[in-house]
């Protein structure tokens, strides 16, 4: 069945369960709330997002304090360059309790976690939230994460994706291991569930051995929504095969439009309906009552609050490369880029975007929280809605992952100033149409792969 392209943007709020937003100096901003260790902080933001009818509250993750720069956590800790990352399960549970319709997404690593654990976590969240769970599938980024999970170094790029392929295959089978109508709960007869409809996997693969079934029955969405944000060739192929939502990081509309076209072709080549998969670029939004106010805010976040060492620390972190031996004025050469093993595509993207301008480490570090992963939309609500509309209408995206300068003010401003402008243009909803996240996204509920004539383990679910 063909899915028509929605005439409404998909809106995702990009959240960090941390002392900072993606802007590493944000903890110093006067109206940044300091209570990020209190569950009410997350509940308040979730309610704001639901008031604005966002599709999804999404949390990123990293499994280590930044430690690549100078082989030490000292600068990250000293300058508050994201030394804190809370586990996301409890936070999403709290957000679920405070809302009714908002989707709830978290990042879990296929490199350092186990499929049974991840399948169980998201199935549980899907039940408790009434069908609002989403999993961002990442392969993780650097050696500091590896070293917290009994491994010396982050494994090689394509091996990580080999493992991710087997991982997600097992997770989706576990989610399907209880058929939808397995539980009858017949108190009279004493029969709780039909064992014929609860399936073991007996999976034996290269990376995992999983007997199954899952300890959680099939969930309201059938399968929680799958998010993927890989930018490499392997990452894009993986996303084309598995993702419902694809997060991208392109610095310009031209790059985003090209990426959009290429990725939709990959989705079609994977045998899926291109418009059933949403491409959502990350965008940094800074909104003000006037353009002047927005620009002043931008200058504060980019120039005044960030310590250069905090930027370098985070740059080392995403590239998995220790820049401690370099001066800020060193030129970033092609050889240097080739030696980077983390998110290499991000550095290449900035270099392409700058064209002939020399790329020094200072420039790269300053772009770390901005150009690397998306454009910056700065201005009044109307100006921002205009830009977002242009991207959407020109098929450069299906919606956005909106990054905040600070919490909770950024999303409060966005809902107050940008959402009404998008609604007026018919680009954002003013009420939720469905109950589950899949329904609100207009995505089909996947059929259970085991609900077939045969009760064998299905191949290639
Ligand atoms: C919007 C967005 C959010 C991301 N969030 C995370 C994250 O939370 N954790 C993570 O390890 N990587 C995150 N990434 C990075 C990608 O998931 C992916 O790991 C990275 O691009 C490396 O994969 P690649 O080599 O296929 O590009 C994010 C990327 C984008 C564009």
Coordinates of C-alpha atoms and ligand atoms in Angstrom, one line a residue:
X1 CA 0.0 0.0 0.0
X2 CA 1.4 3.4 -0.9
X3 CA 1.8 6.0 1.9
X4 CA 1.2 9.6 0.7
X5 CA 3.7 12.3 1.9
X6 CA 2.2 14.0 5.0
X7 CA 1.4 17.7 4.4
X8 CA 2.5 18.3 8.0
X9 CA 6.0 18.4 9.4
X10 CA 7.2 15.8 11.8
X11 CA 8.6 17.6 14.8
X12 CA 11.1 16.1 17.1
X13 CA 12.6 17.8 20.2
X14 CA 16.3 17.1 20.6
X15 CA 16.9 16.6 24.4
X16 CA 19.9 15.9 26.5
X17 CA 19.7 14.4 30.0
X18 CA 22.7 16.3 31.0
X19 CA 24.0 19.5 32.6
X20 CA 24.1 21.0 29.1
X21 CA 22.2 21.2 25.8
X22 CA 24.1 20.6 22.5
X23 CA 25.6 24.1 23.3
X24 CA 28.4 23.2 25.7
X25 CA 28.4 26.5 27.6
X26 CA 24.6 26.4 28.1
X27 CA 24.8 25.5 31.8
X28 CA 26.1 29.1 32.3
X29 CA 23.1 30.8 30.7
X30 CA 21.1 32.7 33.3
X31 CA 17.7 31.1 32.7
X32 CA 19.1 27.6 32.3
X33 CA 17.3 25.5 35.0
X34 CA 19.8 23.8 37.3
X35 CA 17.5 20.9 38.3
X36 CA 18.4 18.4 35.6
X37 CA 18.7 15.8 38.3
X38 CA 15.1 16.2 39.3
X39 CA 12.4 14.2 37.4
X40 CA 10.0 17.2 37.5
X41 CA 12.5 19.1 35.2
X42 CA 11.9 16.5 32.4
X43 CA 8.2 16.3 33.1
X44 CA 7.8 20.1 32.7
X45 CA 9.6 20.0 29.4
X46 CA 7.5 17.0 28.2
X47 CA 4.3 18.9 29.0
X48 CA 5.5 22.0 27.1
X49 CA 6.3 19.8 24.1
X50 CA 2.9 18.1 24.3
X51 CA 1.2 21.5 24.5
X52 CA 3.0 22.3 21.2
X53 CA 1.9 18.9 19.8
X54 CA 5.4 17.8 19.1
X55 CA 5.6 14.3 17.7
X56 CA 8.5 13.1 19.8
X57 CA 10.7 14.0 22.8
X58 CA 14.0 12.4 21.9
X59 CA 17.1 12.0 24.1
X60 CA 20.6 11.5 22.7
X61 CA 23.2 9.5 24.7
X62 CA 26.9 8.8 25.1
X63 CA 28.3 6.2 27.4
X64 CA 31.4 8.1 28.8
X65 CA 32.5 11.4 30.0
X66 CA 34.5 13.1 27.2
X67 CA 38.0 11.6 27.8
X68 CA 39.7 11.5 24.4
X69 CA 41.2 15.0 24.6
X70 CA 44.5 14.7 26.5
X71 CA 43.4 11.2 27.5
X72 CA 41.6 12.7 30.5
X73 CA 38.2 13.8 31.7
X74 CA 39.7 16.8 33.5
X75 CA 38.7 19.5 30.9
X76 CA 35.2 18.1 30.4
X77 CA 34.6 18.1 34.2
X78 CA 36.3 21.5 34.8
X79 CA 34.3 23.3 32.1
X80 CA 31.1 21.4 32.3
X81 CA 31.6 20.1 28.7
X82 CA 28.9 17.4 29.1
X83 CA 30.4 15.4 31.9
X84 CA 26.9 14.2 32.9
X85 CA 24.6 11.8 31.0
X86 CA 21.8 10.2 32.9
X87 CA 20.3 6.8 32.0
X88 CA 17.2 7.4 29.9
X89 CA 14.8 4.7 31.0
X90 CA 13.7 6.4 34.2
X91 CA 13.4 9.8 32.5
X92 CA 11.2 8.5 29.8
X93 CA 9.0 6.7 32.4
X94 CA 8.6 10.0 34.2
X95 CA 7.8 11.9 31.0
X96 CA 5.3 9.2 30.1
X97 CA 3.5 9.7 33.4
X98 CA 3.3 13.5 32.8
X99 CA 1.9 13.3 29.2
X100 CA -0.7 11.3 27.1
X101 CA 0.2 11.6 23.5
X102 CA 3.8 12.8 23.2
X103 CA 6.2 10.2 21.7
X104 CA 9.2 9.2 23.8
X105 CA 12.5 8.3 22.3
X106 CA 15.9 7.3 23.7
X107 CA 19.3 6.3 22.3
X108 CA 20.6 2.8 23.1
X109 CA 23.8 1.4 21.7
X110 CA 24.1 -1.8 19.6
X111 CA 27.8 -1.9 20.3
X112 CA 27.7 -2.0 24.1
X113 CA 24.3 -3.3 25.0
X114 CA 22.6 -6.7 24.5
X115 CA 19.5 -7.2 22.2
X116 CA 17.4 -8.9 24.9
X117 CA 18.0 -6.0 27.3
X118 CA 17.1 -3.3 24.7
X119 CA 14.1 -5.2 23.4
X120 CA 12.8 -5.5 26.9
X121 CA 13.4 -1.9 27.8
X122 CA 11.6 -0.4 24.9
X123 CA 8.7 -3.0 24.9
X124 CA 8.2 -2.1 28.6
X125 CA 8.2 1.6 27.8
X126 CA 5.8 1.0 24.9
X127 CA 3.3 -0.7 27.2
X128 CA 3.6 1.7 30.1
X129 CA 3.2 4.8 27.8
X130 CA 0.3 3.3 25.8
X131 CA 2.4 2.9 22.6
X132 CA 4.7 5.9 22.5
X133 CA 8.2 4.4 22.6
X134 CA 10.9 5.0 20.0
X135 CA 14.5 3.6 20.0
X136 CA 17.4 5.5 18.4
X137 CA 19.8 2.8 17.1
X138 CA 23.4 3.9 17.4
X139 CA 26.7 2.1 17.0
X140 CA 28.4 4.5 19.4
X141 CA 31.4 6.8 18.7
X142 CA 34.6 6.5 20.7
X143 CA 37.2 4.6 22.8
X144 CA 36.1 6.2 26.0
X145 CA 32.8 4.4 25.7
X146 CA 34.5 1.1 24.8
X147 CA 36.6 1.4 28.0
X148 CA 33.5 1.6 30.2
X149 CA 32.4 -1.7 28.7
X150 CA 35.4 -3.9 29.2
X151 CA 36.9 -3.2 25.7
X152 CA 40.1 -1.2 25.0
X153 CA 39.1 0.4 21.8
X154 CA 36.0 1.1 19.8
X155 CA 35.6 -1.6 17.1
X156 CA 36.1 -0.9 13.5
X157 CA 33.3 1.0 11.7
X158 CA 31.9 -1.7 9.4
X159 CA 32.2 -4.4 12.2
X160 CA 30.0 -2.1 14.3
X161 CA 27.3 -2.2 11.6
X162 CA 27.7 -6.0 11.2
X163 CA 26.8 -6.3 14.8
X164 CA 24.1 -3.7 14.6
X165 CA 22.4 -5.7 11.8
X166 CA 22.3 -8.9 13.8
X167 CA 21.3 -6.9 16.9
X168 CA 18.2 -5.3 15.4
X169 CA 17.2 -8.5 13.7
X170 CA 17.1 -10.2 17.1
X171 CA 15.3 -7.3 18.8
X172 CA 12.5 -7.2 16.2
X173 CA 12.1 -11.0 16.5
X174 CA 11.9 -10.6 20.3
X175 CA 9.3 -7.9 20.0
X176 CA 7.3 -10.3 17.8
X177 CA 7.8 -13.3 20.0
X178 CA 4.4 -13.0 21.6
X179 CA 1.6 -12.9 19.1
X180 CA -0.9 -10.1 19.5
X181 CA -3.7 -12.4 20.8
X182 CA -1.5 -14.7 22.9
X183 CA -2.9 -13.7 26.3
X184 CA -6.5 -14.8 27.0
X185 CA -6.3 -14.4 30.8
X186 CA -9.3 -16.8 31.3
X187 CA -9.7 -16.9 35.1
X188 CA -12.4 -19.6 34.8
X189 CA -10.3 -22.2 33.0
X190 CA -7.0 -21.1 34.6
X191 CA -5.4 -20.7 31.1
X192 CA -3.4 -17.4 31.0
X193 CA -1.9 -17.5 27.6
X194 CA -1.6 -19.8 24.5
X195 CA 1.9 -21.4 24.5
X196 CA 1.5 -21.9 20.7
X197 CA 1.5 -18.2 20.3
X198 CA 4.6 -17.4 22.3
X199 CA 7.7 -18.2 20.3
X200 CA 11.3 -19.0 21.2
X201 CA 14.0 -17.7 18.8
X202 CA 16.8 -20.1 19.4
X203 CA 19.0 -17.5 17.7
X204 CA 22.7 -18.4 17.2
X205 CA 24.5 -15.8 15.2
X206 CA 28.0 -14.4 14.9
X207 CA 27.6 -12.0 17.8
X208 CA 24.6 -13.2 19.8
X209 CA 23.0 -16.3 21.2
X210 CA 19.4 -15.6 22.3
X211 CA 16.9 -18.3 23.2
X212 CA 13.8 -16.0 23.7
X213 CA 10.9 -15.4 23.9
X214 CA 10.9 -11.9 25.4
X215 CA 9.5 -11.5 28.9
X216 CA 7.2 -8.8 27.6
X217 CA 4.1 -9.4 25.5
X218 CA 3.6 -7.7 22.1
X219 CA 3.2 -4.0 22.5
X220 CA 0.6 -1.4 21.5
X221 CA 2.7 -0.3 18.5
X222 CA 3.6 -3.9 17.6
X223 CA 7.2 -2.6 17.4
X224 CA 8.4 0.6 18.9
X225 CA 9.3 3.2 16.3
X226 CA 12.9 2.8 15.0
X227 CA 15.2 5.9 14.6
X228 CA 18.6 5.8 12.9
X229 CA 21.1 8.6 12.3
X230 CA 24.1 7.0 10.6
X231 CA 25.6 9.3 8.0
X232 CA 28.1 6.9 6.4
X233 CA 27.3 4.6 3.5
X234 CA 26.8 1.7 5.8
X235 CA 24.7 3.9 8.1
X236 CA 22.5 5.1 5.3
X237 CA 21.9 1.5 4.0
X238 CA 21.1 0.4 7.6
X239 CA 18.6 3.2 8.0
X240 CA 17.0 2.5 4.6
X241 CA 16.3 -1.1 5.7
X242 CA 15.2 -0.5 9.3
X243 CA 14.3 3.1 10.2
X244 CA 11.0 4.8 10.5
X245 CA 12.6 8.1 11.3
X246 CA 16.1 9.0 9.9
X247 CA 17.9 11.9 11.6
X248 CA 20.4 13.7 9.4
X249 CA 23.0 16.4 9.9
X250 CA 23.4 18.6 6.8
X251 CA 24.7 22.2 7.0
X252 CA 22.8 23.6 4.1
X253 CA 19.4 23.2 2.3
X254 CA 21.3 22.2 -0.9
X255 CA 23.1 19.4 1.0
X256 CA 19.9 18.3 2.7
X257 CA 17.9 18.2 -0.5
X258 CA 20.6 16.0 -2.1
X259 CA 20.7 13.8 1.0
X260 CA 16.9 13.5 1.0
X261 CA 16.8 12.4 -2.6
X262 CA 19.6 9.8 -2.2
X263 CA 18.2 8.4 1.0
X264 CA 14.7 8.0 -0.4
X265 CA 16.2 6.1 -3.3
X266 CA 17.9 3.8 -0.9
X267 CA 14.6 3.3 1.0
X268 CA 12.9 2.4 -2.3
X269 CA 15.8 0.1 -3.2
X270 CA 15.3 -1.7 0.1
X271 CA 11.8 -2.5 -1.0
X272 CA 10.0 0.0 1.2
X273 CA 7.7 2.9 0.5
X274 CA 9.9 6.1 0.5
X275 CA 7.3 8.4 2.1
X276 CA 6.7 5.9 4.9
X277 CA 10.2 6.9 6.2
X278 CA 10.7 10.4 7.4
X279 CA 14.0 12.3 6.9
X280 CA 14.5 14.8 9.7
X281 CA 17.5 17.1 9.7
X282 CA 18.8 18.5 12.9
X283 CA 18.3 22.3 13.1
X284 CA 19.5 24.8 15.7
X285 CA 16.7 27.2 16.4
X286 CA 17.2 30.5 18.3
X287 CA 14.0 32.4 18.5
X288 CA 13.3 35.9 19.9
X289 CA 10.5 38.4 20.1
X290 CA 12.5 40.5 17.6
X291 CA 15.3 39.5 15.2
X292 CA 17.7 41.6 17.3
X293 CA 16.9 39.7 20.5
X294 CA 17.4 36.4 18.7
X295 CA 20.8 37.5 17.3
X296 CA 21.9 38.7 20.7
X297 CA 21.0 35.3 22.2
X298 CA 22.9 33.6 19.4
X299 CA 26.1 35.6 20.1
X300 CA 25.9 34.8 23.8
X301 CA 25.6 31.0 23.1
X302 CA 28.3 30.9 20.4
X303 CA 30.9 33.4 21.7
X304 CA 30.5 34.2 25.3
X305 CA 29.6 31.0 27.1
X306 CA 31.9 28.5 25.5
X307 CA 35.4 27.9 26.6
X308 CA 37.7 26.9 23.7
X309 CA 38.9 23.9 25.7
X310 CA 35.4 22.7 26.1
X311 CA 34.9 22.9 22.3
X312 CA 38.1 21.0 21.7
X313 CA 37.2 18.4 24.3
X314 CA 33.9 17.8 22.5
X315 CA 35.5 17.8 19.1
X316 CA 37.9 15.1 20.2
X317 CA 35.0 13.2 21.6
X318 CA 32.9 13.0 18.4
X319 CA 36.0 12.4 16.1
X320 CA 37.6 9.9 18.5
X321 CA 40.8 11.8 17.9
X322 CA 43.0 13.5 20.6
X323 CA 43.6 17.1 19.5
X324 CA 45.6 17.9 22.7
X325 CA 48.9 18.0 20.8
X326 CA 47.6 20.7 18.4
X327 CA 47.4 24.5 18.6
X328 CA 44.0 26.1 17.8
X329 CA 45.6 27.7 14.7
X330 CA 46.7 24.4 13.2
X331 CA 45.2 23.8 9.8
X332 CA 43.0 20.7 9.5
X333 CA 44.6 18.8 6.7
X334 CA 43.2 15.9 4.6
X335 CA 45.7 13.6 6.4
X336 CA 44.3 14.7 9.7
X337 CA 40.7 14.1 8.6
X338 CA 41.7 10.7 7.4
X339 CA 43.1 9.8 10.8
X340 CA 39.8 10.6 12.5
X341 CA 37.9 7.4 13.3
X342 CA 34.7 8.8 15.0
X343 CA 32.1 10.7 13.0
X344 CA 34.4 11.5 10.1
X345 CA 31.6 12.6 7.9
X346 CA 30.9 15.6 10.2
X347 CA 34.4 17.0 9.7
X348 CA 34.2 16.4 5.9
X349 CA 30.9 18.2 5.9
X350 CA 32.3 21.4 7.5
X351 CA 35.2 21.4 5.2
X352 CA 32.9 21.1 2.1
X353 CA 30.7 23.9 3.5
X354 CA 33.6 26.3 4.1
X355 CA 34.9 25.8 0.5
X356 CA 38.2 27.6 0.0
X357 CA 38.4 29.1 3.5
X358 CA 41.2 27.5 5.5
X359 CA 39.9 25.1 8.1
X360 CA 41.8 25.6 11.3
X361 CA 41.1 23.7 14.5
X362 CA 39.7 26.9 16.0
X363 CA 37.1 27.2 13.2
X364 CA 36.3 23.5 13.5
X365 CA 35.9 23.7 17.3
X366 CA 33.7 26.7 17.0
X367 CA 31.5 24.9 14.6
X368 CA 31.3 21.8 16.7
X369 CA 27.8 22.6 18.1
X370 CA 26.4 24.1 15.0
X371 CA 27.5 23.6 11.4
X372 CA 28.6 20.1 12.0
X373 CA 25.1 18.8 12.4
X374 CA 22.7 21.3 10.9
X375 CA 21.8 24.8 9.9
X376 CA 21.0 27.6 12.4
X377 CA 17.6 29.3 12.1
X378 CA 17.7 32.6 14.0
X379 CA 14.9 35.2 14.2
X380 CA 11.3 35.8 15.1
X381 CA 8.7 33.0 15.1
X382 CA 7.5 34.0 11.7
X383 CA 11.0 34.1 10.2
X384 CA 11.9 30.7 11.6
X385 CA 8.6 29.2 10.4
X386 CA 9.3 30.6 6.9
X387 CA 12.7 28.9 6.7
X388 CA 11.4 25.6 8.1
X389 CA 8.5 25.8 5.5
X390 CA 11.0 26.4 2.7
X391 CA 13.0 23.3 3.6
X392 CA 9.8 21.2 3.9
X393 CA 8.1 22.4 0.7
X394 CA 11.2 22.0 -1.4
X395 CA 11.5 18.3 -0.2
X396 CA 14.7 18.9 1.6
X397 CA 13.1 17.2 4.6
X398 CA 9.9 15.7 6.1
X399 CA 10.3 17.7 9.4
X400 CA 13.0 18.6 11.9
X401 CA 14.9 17.5 14.9
X402 CA 14.9 20.8 16.8
X403 CA 17.9 21.4 19.0
X404 CA 17.6 23.7 22.0
X405 CA 20.1 26.3 23.2
X406 CA 19.0 25.8 26.8
X407 CA 16.4 24.0 28.9
X408 CA 13.5 24.5 29.5
X409 CA 13.3 28.0 27.9
X410 CA 14.2 27.1 24.3
X411 CA 11.2 24.8 23.9
X412 CA 8.9 27.2 25.8
X413 CA 9.9 29.9 23.3
X414 CA 9.5 27.6 20.4
X415 CA 6.0 26.5 21.4
X416 CA 5.0 30.1 22.1
X417 CA 6.5 31.8 19.1
X418 CA 7.2 29.3 16.3
X419 CA 4.4 26.6 16.6
X420 CA 1.5 29.1 16.1
X421 CA 3.2 30.4 12.9
X422 CA 3.7 26.8 11.6
X423 CA 0.1 26.0 12.5
X424 CA -1.1 29.1 10.6
X425 CA 0.7 27.8 7.5
X426 CA -0.8 24.4 7.9
X427 CA 2.6 22.8 8.6
X428 CA 2.0 21.8 12.3
X429 CA -0.9 20.1 13.9
X430 CA -3.0 21.7 16.7
X431 CA -4.2 18.4 18.1
X432 CA -3.0 14.8 18.1
X433 CA -5.0 12.6 15.8
X434 CA -4.1 9.2 17.3
X435 CA -3.2 7.6 20.5
X436 CA 0.1 5.8 19.7
X437 CA 3.2 7.4 18.2
X438 CA 2.9 5.3 15.1
X439 CA -0.7 6.6 14.6
X440 CA 0.3 10.2 15.1
X441 CA 3.1 9.8 12.6
X442 CA 0.8 8.1 10.1
X443 CA 2.9 4.9 10.2
X444 CA 1.4 1.4 9.9
X445 CA 1.5 -1.0 12.8
X446 CA 3.8 -3.8 11.7
X447 CA 2.3 -7.2 11.6
X448 CA 3.8 -9.9 13.9
X449 CA 6.2 -12.0 11.8
X450 CA 5.2 -15.1 13.7
X451 CA 1.5 -14.8 13.1
X452 CA 1.6 -17.0 10.0
X453 CA 0.6 -20.5 9.2
X454 CA 3.9 -21.8 10.3
X455 CA 5.4 -21.4 13.7
X456 CA 8.9 -21.6 12.6
X457 CA 11.3 -18.7 13.3
X458 CA 10.8 -16.4 10.3
X459 CA 13.9 -15.6 8.3
X460 CA 14.8 -11.9 7.8
X461 CA 12.0 -10.5 9.8
Ligands
LIG1 C1 20.4 14.2 15.1 C2 21.4 13.2 15.4 C3 21.5 12.6 16.7 C4 22.4 11.7 17.0 N1 22.5 11.2 18.3 C5 23.4 10.3 18.6 C6 23.5 9.8 19.9 O1 22.7 10.1 20.8 N2 24.5 9.0 20.3 C7 25.5 8.5 19.4 O2 26.3 7.8 19.7 N3 25.4 9.0 18.1 C8 24.4 9.9 17.7 N4 24.4 10.4 16.4 C9 25.4 9.9 15.5 C10 24.9 8.8 14.6 O3 23.9 8.0 15.2 C11 26.0 7.8 14.1 O4 26.4 7.1 15.2 C12 27.1 8.5 13.6 O5 26.7 9.4 12.5 C13 28.2 7.6 13.1 O6 27.7 6.7 12.2 P1 28.1 6.7 10.7 O7 29.5 6.3 10.7 O8 27.2 5.8 10.0 O9 27.9 8.2 10.3 C14 23.4 11.3 16.1 C15 23.4 11.9 14.8 C16 22.4 12.9 14.5 C17 22.4 13.5 13.1

